[in-house]
Coordinates of C-alpha atoms and ligand atoms in Angstrom, one line a residue:
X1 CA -14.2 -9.5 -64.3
X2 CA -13.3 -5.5 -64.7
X3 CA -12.7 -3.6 -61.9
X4 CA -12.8 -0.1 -61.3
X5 CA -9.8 1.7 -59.1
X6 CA -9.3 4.6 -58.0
X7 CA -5.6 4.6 -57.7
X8 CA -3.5 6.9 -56.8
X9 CA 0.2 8.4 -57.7
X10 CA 2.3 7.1 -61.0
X11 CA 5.8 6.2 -58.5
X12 CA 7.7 4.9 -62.3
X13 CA 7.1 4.5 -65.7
X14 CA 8.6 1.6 -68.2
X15 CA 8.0 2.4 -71.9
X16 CA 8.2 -0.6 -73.9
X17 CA 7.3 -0.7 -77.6
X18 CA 4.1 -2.4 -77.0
X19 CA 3.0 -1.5 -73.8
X20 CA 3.6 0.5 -70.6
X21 CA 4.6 -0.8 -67.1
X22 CA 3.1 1.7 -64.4
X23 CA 3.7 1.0 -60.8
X24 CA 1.4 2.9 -58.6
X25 CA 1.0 3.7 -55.1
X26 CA -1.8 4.8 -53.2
X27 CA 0.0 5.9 -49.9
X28 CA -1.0 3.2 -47.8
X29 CA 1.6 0.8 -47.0
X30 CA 5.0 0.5 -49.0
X31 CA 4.0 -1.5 -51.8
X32 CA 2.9 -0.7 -55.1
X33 CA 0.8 -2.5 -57.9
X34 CA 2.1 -2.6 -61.5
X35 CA 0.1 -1.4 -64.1
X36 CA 0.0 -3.0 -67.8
X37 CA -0.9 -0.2 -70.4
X38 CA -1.3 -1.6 -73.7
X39 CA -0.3 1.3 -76.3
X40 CA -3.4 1.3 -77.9
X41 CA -4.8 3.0 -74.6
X42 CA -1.7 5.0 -73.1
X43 CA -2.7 8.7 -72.5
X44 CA -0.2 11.2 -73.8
X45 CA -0.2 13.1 -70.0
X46 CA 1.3 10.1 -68.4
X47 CA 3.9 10.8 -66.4
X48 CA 5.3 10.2 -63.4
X49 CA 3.6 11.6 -60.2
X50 CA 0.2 12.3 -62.0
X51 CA -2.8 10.7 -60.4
X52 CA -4.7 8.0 -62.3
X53 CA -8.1 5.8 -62.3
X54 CA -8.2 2.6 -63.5
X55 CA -10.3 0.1 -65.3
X56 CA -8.8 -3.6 -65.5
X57 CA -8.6 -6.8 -64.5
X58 CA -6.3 -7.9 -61.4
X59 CA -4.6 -10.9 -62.5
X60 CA -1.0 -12.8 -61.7
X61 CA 2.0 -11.6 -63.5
X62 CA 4.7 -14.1 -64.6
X63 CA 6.4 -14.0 -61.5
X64 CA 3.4 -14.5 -59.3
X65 CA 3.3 -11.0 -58.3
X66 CA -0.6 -9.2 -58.9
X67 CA -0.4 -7.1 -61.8
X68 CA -3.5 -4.4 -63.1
X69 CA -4.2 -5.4 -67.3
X70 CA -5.8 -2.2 -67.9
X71 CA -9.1 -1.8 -70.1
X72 CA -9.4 2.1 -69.4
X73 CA -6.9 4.4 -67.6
X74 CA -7.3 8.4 -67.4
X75 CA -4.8 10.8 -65.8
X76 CA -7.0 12.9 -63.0
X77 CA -4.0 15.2 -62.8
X78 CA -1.4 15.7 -64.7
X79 CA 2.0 16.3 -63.4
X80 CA 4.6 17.5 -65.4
X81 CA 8.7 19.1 -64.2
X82 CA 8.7 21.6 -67.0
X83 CA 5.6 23.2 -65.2
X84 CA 7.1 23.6 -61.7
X85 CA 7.1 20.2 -60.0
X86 CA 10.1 19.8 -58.2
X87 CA 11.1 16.2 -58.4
X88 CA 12.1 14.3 -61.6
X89 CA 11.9 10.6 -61.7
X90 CA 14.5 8.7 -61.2
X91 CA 16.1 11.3 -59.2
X92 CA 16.8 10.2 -55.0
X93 CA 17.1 14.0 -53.5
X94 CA 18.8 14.9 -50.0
X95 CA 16.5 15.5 -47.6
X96 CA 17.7 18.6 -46.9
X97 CA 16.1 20.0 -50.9
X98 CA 12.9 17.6 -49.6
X99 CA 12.4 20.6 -47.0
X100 CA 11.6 23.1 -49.0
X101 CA 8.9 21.1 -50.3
X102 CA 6.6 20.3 -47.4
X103 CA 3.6 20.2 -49.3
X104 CA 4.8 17.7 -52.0
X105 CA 7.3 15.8 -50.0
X106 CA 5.2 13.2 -48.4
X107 CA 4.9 11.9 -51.9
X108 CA 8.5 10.5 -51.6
X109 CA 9.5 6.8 -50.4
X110 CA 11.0 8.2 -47.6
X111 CA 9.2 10.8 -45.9
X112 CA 5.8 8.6 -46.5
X113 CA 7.4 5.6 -45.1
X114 CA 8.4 7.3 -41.8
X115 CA 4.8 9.1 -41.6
X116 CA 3.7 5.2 -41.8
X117 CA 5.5 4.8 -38.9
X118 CA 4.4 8.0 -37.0
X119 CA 1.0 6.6 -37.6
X120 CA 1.8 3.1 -36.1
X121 CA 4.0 4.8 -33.1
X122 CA 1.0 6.9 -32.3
X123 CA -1.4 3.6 -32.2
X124 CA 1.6 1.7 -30.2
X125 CA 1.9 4.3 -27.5
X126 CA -2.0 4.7 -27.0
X127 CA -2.3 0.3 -26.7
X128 CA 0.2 0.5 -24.4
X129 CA -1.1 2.8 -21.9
X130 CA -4.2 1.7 -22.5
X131 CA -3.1 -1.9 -21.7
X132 CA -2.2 -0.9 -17.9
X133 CA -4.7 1.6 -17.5
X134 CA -3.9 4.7 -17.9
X135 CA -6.2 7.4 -18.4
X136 CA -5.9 9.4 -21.7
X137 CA -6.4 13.2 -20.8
X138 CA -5.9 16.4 -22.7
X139 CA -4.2 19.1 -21.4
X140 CA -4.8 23.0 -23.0
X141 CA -2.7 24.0 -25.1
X142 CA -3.0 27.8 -24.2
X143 CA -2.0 28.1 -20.3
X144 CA -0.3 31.0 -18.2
X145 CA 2.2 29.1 -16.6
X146 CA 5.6 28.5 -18.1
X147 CA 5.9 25.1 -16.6
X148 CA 10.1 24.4 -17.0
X149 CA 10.7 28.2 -16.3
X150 CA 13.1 27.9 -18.8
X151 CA 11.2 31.9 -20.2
X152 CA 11.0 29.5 -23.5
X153 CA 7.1 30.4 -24.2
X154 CA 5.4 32.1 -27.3
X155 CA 3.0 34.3 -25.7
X156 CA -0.6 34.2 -27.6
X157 CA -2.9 37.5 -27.9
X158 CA -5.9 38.4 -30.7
X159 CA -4.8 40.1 -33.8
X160 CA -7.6 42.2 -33.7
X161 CA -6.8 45.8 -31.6
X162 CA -10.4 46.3 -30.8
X163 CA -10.7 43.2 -28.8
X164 CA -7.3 43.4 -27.2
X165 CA -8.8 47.4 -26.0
X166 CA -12.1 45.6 -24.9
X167 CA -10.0 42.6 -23.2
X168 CA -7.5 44.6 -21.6
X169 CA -10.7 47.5 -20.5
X170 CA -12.1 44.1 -18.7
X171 CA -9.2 42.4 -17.6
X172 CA -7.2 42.7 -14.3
X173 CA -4.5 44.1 -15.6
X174 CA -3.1 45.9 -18.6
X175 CA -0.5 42.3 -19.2
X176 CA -1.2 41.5 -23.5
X177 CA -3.2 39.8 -23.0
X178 CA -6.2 37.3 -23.4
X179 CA -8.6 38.7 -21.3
X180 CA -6.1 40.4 -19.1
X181 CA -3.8 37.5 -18.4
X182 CA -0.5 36.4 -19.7
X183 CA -1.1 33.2 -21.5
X184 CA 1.0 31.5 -23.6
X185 CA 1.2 28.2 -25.6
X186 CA 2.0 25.3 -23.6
X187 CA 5.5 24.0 -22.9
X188 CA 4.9 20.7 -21.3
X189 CA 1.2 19.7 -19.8
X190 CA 2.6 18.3 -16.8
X191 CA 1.2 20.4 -14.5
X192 CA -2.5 19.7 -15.4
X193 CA -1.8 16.1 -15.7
X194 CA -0.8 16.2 -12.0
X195 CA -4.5 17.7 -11.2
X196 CA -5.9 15.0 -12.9
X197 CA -3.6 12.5 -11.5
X198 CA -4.3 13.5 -7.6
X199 CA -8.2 12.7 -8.7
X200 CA -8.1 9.6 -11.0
X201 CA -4.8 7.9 -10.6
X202 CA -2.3 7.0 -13.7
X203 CA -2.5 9.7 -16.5
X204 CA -1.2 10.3 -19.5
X205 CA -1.6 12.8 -22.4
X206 CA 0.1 13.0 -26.3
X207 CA -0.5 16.4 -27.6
X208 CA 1.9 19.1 -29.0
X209 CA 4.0 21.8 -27.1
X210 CA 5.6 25.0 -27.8
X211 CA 9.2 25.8 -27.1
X212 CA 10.7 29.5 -28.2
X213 CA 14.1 28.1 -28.4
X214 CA 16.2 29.8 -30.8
X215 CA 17.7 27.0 -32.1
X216 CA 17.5 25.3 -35.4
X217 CA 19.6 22.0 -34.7
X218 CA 19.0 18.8 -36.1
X219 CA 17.5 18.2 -32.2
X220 CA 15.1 21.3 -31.8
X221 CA 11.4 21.9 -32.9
X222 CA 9.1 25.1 -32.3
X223 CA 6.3 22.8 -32.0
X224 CA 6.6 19.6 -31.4
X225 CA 4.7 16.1 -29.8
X226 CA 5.4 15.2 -26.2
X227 CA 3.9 12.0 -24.6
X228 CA 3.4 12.7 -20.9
X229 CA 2.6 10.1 -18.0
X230 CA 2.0 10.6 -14.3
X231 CA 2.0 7.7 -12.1
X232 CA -0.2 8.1 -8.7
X233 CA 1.2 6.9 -5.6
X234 CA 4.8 6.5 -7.2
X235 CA 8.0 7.9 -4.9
X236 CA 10.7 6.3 -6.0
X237 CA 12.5 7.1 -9.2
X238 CA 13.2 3.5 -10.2
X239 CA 9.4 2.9 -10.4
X240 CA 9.6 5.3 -13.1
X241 CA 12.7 4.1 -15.1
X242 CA 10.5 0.6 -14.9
X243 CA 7.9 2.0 -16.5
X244 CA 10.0 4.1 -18.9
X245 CA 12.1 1.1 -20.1
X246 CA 8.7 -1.0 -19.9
X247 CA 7.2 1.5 -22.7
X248 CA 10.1 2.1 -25.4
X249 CA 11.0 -1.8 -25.6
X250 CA 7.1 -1.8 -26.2
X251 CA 6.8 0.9 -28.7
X252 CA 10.1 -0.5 -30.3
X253 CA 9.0 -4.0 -30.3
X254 CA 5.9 -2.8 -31.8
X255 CA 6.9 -1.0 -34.3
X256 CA 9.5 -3.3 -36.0
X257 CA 6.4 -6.0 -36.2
X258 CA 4.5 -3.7 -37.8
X259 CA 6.1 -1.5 -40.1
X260 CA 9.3 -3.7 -41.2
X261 CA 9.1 -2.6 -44.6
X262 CA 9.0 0.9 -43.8
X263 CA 12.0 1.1 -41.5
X264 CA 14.1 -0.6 -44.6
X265 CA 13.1 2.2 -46.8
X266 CA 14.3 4.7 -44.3
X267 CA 17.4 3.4 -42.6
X268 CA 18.3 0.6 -45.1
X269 CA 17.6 -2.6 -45.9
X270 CA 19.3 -4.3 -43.0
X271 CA 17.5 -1.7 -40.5
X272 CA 16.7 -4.2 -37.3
X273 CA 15.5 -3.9 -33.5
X274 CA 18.6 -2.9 -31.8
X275 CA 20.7 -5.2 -29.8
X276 CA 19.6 -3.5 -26.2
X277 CA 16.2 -4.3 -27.1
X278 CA 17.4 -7.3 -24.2
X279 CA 19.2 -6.2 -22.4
X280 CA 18.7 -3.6 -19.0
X281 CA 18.9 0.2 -19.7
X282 CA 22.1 1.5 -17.7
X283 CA 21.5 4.0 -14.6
X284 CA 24.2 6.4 -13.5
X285 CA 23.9 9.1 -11.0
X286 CA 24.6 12.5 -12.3
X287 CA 27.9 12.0 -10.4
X288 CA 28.8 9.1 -11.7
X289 CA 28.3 10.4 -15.3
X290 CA 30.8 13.4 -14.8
X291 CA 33.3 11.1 -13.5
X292 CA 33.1 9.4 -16.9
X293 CA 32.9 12.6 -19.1
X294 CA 36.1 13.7 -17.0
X295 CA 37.8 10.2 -17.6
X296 CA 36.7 10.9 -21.1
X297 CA 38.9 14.3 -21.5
X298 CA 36.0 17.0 -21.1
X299 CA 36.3 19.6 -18.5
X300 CA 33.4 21.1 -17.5
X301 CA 32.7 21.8 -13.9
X302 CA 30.0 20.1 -12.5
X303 CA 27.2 23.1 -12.2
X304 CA 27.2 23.5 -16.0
X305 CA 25.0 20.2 -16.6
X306 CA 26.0 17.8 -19.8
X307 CA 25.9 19.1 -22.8
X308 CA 24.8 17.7 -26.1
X309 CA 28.1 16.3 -27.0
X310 CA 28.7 14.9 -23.7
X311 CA 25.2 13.3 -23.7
X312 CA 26.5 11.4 -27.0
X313 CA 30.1 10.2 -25.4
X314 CA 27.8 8.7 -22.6
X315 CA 26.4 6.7 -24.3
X316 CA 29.1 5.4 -26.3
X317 CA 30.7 5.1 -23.3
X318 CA 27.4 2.6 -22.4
X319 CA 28.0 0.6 -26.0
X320 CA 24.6 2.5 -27.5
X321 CA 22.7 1.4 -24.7
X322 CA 19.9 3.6 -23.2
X323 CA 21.3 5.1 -20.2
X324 CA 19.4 6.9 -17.3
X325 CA 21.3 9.8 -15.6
X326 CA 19.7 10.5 -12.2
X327 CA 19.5 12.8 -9.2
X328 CA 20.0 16.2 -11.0
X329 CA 21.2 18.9 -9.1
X330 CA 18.8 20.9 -8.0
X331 CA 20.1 24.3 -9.5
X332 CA 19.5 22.6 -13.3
X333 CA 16.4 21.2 -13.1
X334 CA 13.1 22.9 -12.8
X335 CA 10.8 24.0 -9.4
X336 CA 8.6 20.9 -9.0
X337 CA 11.1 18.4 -8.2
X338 CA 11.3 16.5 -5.1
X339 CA 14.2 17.2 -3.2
X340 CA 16.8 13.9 -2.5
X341 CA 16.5 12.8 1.0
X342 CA 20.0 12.5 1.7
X343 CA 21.5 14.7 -0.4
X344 CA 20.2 18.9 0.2
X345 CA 21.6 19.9 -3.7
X346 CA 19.8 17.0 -5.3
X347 CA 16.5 16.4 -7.0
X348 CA 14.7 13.5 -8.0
X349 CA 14.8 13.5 -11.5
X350 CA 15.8 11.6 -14.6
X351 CA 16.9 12.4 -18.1
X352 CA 17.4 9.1 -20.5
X353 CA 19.8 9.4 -23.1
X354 CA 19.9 7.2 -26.4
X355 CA 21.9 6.9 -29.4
X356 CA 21.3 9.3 -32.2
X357 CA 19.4 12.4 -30.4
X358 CA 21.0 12.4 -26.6
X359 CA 18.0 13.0 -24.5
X360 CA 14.6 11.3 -25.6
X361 CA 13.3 11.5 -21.5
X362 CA 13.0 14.2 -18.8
X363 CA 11.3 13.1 -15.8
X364 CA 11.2 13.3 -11.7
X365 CA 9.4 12.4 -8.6
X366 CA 7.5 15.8 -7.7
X367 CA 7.7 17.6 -4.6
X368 CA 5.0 16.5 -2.3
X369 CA 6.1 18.9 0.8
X370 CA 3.8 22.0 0.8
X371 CA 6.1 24.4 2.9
X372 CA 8.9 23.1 0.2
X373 CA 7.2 23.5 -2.7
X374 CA 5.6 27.1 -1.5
X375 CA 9.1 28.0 -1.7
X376 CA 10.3 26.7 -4.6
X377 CA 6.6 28.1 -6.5
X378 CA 8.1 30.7 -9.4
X379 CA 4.5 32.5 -9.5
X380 CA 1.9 33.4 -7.3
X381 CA -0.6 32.5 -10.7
X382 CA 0.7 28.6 -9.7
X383 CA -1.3 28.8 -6.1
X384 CA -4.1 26.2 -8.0
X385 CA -0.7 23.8 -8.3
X386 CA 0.2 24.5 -4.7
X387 CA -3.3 23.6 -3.6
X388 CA -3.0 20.5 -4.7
X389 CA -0.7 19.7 -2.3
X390 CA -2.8 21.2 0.8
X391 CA -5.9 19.1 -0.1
X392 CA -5.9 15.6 -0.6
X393 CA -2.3 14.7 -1.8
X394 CA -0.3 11.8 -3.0
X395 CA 3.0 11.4 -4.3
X396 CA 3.3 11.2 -7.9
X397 CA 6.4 11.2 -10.5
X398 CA 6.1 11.6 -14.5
X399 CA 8.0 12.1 -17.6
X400 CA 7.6 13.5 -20.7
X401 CA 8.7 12.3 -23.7
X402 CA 9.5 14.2 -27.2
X403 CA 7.4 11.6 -30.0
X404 CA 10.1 13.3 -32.9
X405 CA 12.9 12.4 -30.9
X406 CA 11.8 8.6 -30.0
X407 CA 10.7 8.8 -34.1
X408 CA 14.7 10.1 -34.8
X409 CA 16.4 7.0 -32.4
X410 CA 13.3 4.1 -33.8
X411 CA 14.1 4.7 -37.3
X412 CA 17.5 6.2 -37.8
X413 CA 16.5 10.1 -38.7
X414 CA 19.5 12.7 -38.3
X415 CA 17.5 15.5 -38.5
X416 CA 14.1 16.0 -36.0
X417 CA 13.0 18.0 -39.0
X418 CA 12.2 14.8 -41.1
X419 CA 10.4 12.8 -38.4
X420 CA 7.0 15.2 -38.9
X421 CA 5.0 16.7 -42.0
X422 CA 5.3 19.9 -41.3
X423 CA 7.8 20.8 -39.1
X424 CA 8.1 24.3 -37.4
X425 CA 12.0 25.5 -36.5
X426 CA 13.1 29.6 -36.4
X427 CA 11.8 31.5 -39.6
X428 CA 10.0 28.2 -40.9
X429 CA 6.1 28.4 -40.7
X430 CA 5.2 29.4 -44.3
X431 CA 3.8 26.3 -45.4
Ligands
4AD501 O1 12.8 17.6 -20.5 P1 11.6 18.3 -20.8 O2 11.7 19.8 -20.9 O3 10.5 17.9 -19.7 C1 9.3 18.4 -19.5 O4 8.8 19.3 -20.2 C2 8.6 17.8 -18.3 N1 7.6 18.8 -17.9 C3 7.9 16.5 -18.8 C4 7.2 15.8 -17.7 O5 7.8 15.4 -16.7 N2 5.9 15.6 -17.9 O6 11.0 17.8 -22.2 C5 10.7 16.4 -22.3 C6 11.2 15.9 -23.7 C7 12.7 16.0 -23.9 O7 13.4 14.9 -23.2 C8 12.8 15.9 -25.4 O8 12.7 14.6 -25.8 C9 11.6 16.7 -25.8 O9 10.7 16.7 -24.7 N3 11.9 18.1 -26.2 C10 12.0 18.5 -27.5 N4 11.8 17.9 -28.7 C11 11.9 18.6 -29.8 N5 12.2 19.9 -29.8 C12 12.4 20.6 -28.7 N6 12.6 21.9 -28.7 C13 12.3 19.9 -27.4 N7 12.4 20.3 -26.1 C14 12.1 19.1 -25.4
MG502 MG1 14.9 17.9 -20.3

């Protein structure tokens, strides 16, 4: 019988004297069906990349592999490298020269396969939650709080100057300005997840965040994709870490079930789950980890936090297990987290550090003390946060979690830049 398809993308072309061998991808999974062209039919525009229906019959090549005879084959768009398209068959390109191609580079192995992944992450994290029931909540994107207080927020206003005049004529103030507030686009959505939290128990959001960072490491994003969780009723820290380790073995597990194929075209064929995948994440107090770094030869003084590189030679130090630093002090961590009980300098907060990117996790218990946290509020335009410790209050504790970071340690990505499709970094929003 003849069958019609609609195929999709010419990946390579073998010209034999006789006929054509055409293997062609239609995005969805890593495989591709091979095409026989008999001459007779072969359209002069054929080349590699253009787009192509076919009419044939699916049979069983010679090595039991499903092959496409084709009856009838037209080229729906050409595609040709004299014209302007960047990438010549047979050619593997760095992924830095993939960059400046964000609109054509999905079309590669590489960046397709780890969008395949994305895709399958994404589904993972959402089963998992689901699975212990969590609600799924979204949080705004545009906000006036600048949750880490880190002064790391793109500020947001119209373009047009007659409504800014007519916003600012009825606002409270003359601040630019959406109707007379300061609002800016989100930097984390933790503190609306914590309303929700104190109403309907265990929450969790994925949406995108903003950071103004002027950085344009391998590590860094302008915009990028946080998972967020807040657990009700939770005040200790290693409640948290359970739940934390719980959900990357998950999402790890997961993920290597069902995208195999895909992780070998990114990180090589003998890509596989890592060896901690059994084995307990380490925990070291903050303490603890500076005594290591200053075993290890750095000398920083304790106030100045761990820097990237230091993050790294922890955990190497830990064999390239996940490692959870804990109890912060308080001076390098942000306003909402719960003070230690035995220790005045301390918070309650967590950072987990992996292979690859350093820090994947930021997380804490949050202060539950209302004369604390009234002291500790950065703005008067937080009293709705504040309130929700006066009026009905639990304790809770969260994390956040950047998804391009998890993507960079799951399947083996140096730069976060590669881990999206259109990443945003300092001077790079054009396309
Ligand atoms: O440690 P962070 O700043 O924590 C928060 O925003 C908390 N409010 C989260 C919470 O408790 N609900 O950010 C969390 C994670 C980091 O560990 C990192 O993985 C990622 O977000 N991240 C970035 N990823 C890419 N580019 C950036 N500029 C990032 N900044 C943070
Ligand atoms: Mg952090």
């Amino acid at each position: 019988m003849i069958v019609n398809y609609r195929l999709g993308w010419i990946k390579n072309l073998r010209v034999q004297k006789e006929v054509t061998f055409a293997d062609v991808s239609d995005g969805s999974c890593p495989q591709r069906l091979q095409i026989v062209i008999p001459k007779s039919i072969k359209p002069k525009t054929l080349t590699t990349g253009s787009s192509v229906s076919v009419a044939g019959i699916l049979t069983k090549g010679p090595r039991g592999q499903l092959e496409l005879v084709a009856e009838n084959i037209d080229v729906l768009g050409e595609c040709v490298v004299a014209d302007g398209y960047p990438f010549n068959p047979r050619t593997t390109y760095v992924p830095e020269y993939l960059r400046q191609y964000l609109h054509f580079r999905s079309r590669t192995n590489y960046i397709s396969a780890i969008l395949r992944v994305r895709n399958s992450v994404t589904k993972h994290i959402h089963d998992y939650f689901a699975s212990k029931q969590f609600l799924n909540v979204h949080t705004p994107i545009l906000t006036s709080n600048d949750c880490e207080g880190a002064g790391e927020v793109f500020k947001v206003q119209p373009e047009n100057e007659q409504v800014i005049k007519a916003m600012m004529q009825e606002g409270k103030n003359n601040d630019t300005v959406y109707f007379g507030t300061k609002t800016y686009l989100t930097v984390s959505g933790q503190l609306h997840l914590e309303a929700i939290c104190r109403s309907m128990g265990n929450v969790y959001t994925l949406g995108p965040t903003f950071r103004a960072e002027n950085s344009r490491s391998r590590l860094h994003l302008s915009e990028f994709y946080m998972l967020e969780a807040e657990l009700a009723f939770c005040d200790s820290l290693k409640e948290l870490q359970d739940v934390i380790e719980d959900f990357i073995k998950f999402i790890f597990t997961k993920t290597f079930a069902s995208n195999i194929d895909d992780l070998h075209i990114i990180d090589g064929e003998n890509s596989k789950i890592p060896k901690w995948i059994d084995k307990d994440f380490i925990v070291l107090s903050y303490d603890e980890a500076n005594k290591i770094l200053m075993k290890k030869g750095f000398n920083q003084s304790v106030e100045e936090g761990i820097n990237k590189e230091q993050e790294l030679a922890i955990v190497d130090y830990c064999d390239g297990i996940p490692v959870f630093i804990i109890r912060w002090p308080k001076t390098l961590k942000s306003f909402y987290m719960k003070d230690t009980k035995d220790d005045s300098t301390k918070v309650e907060a967590l950072d987990l550090l992996t292979p690859i990117t350093g820090e994947v996790v930021g997380g804490s218990l949050r202060e539950d003390d209302y004369r604390k946290l009234q002291l500790k509020l950065p703005s008067d335009r937080l009293k709705w946060y504040l309130d929700l410790r006066k009026f009905g209050n639990i304790p809770t504790g969260g994390f956040g979690l950047g998804l391009e970071r998890l993507m960079q340690v799951l399947c083996g990505v140096n730069n976060i830049k590669d881990t999206l499709p259109f990443p945003r970094w300092p001077h790079n929003c054009d396309m």
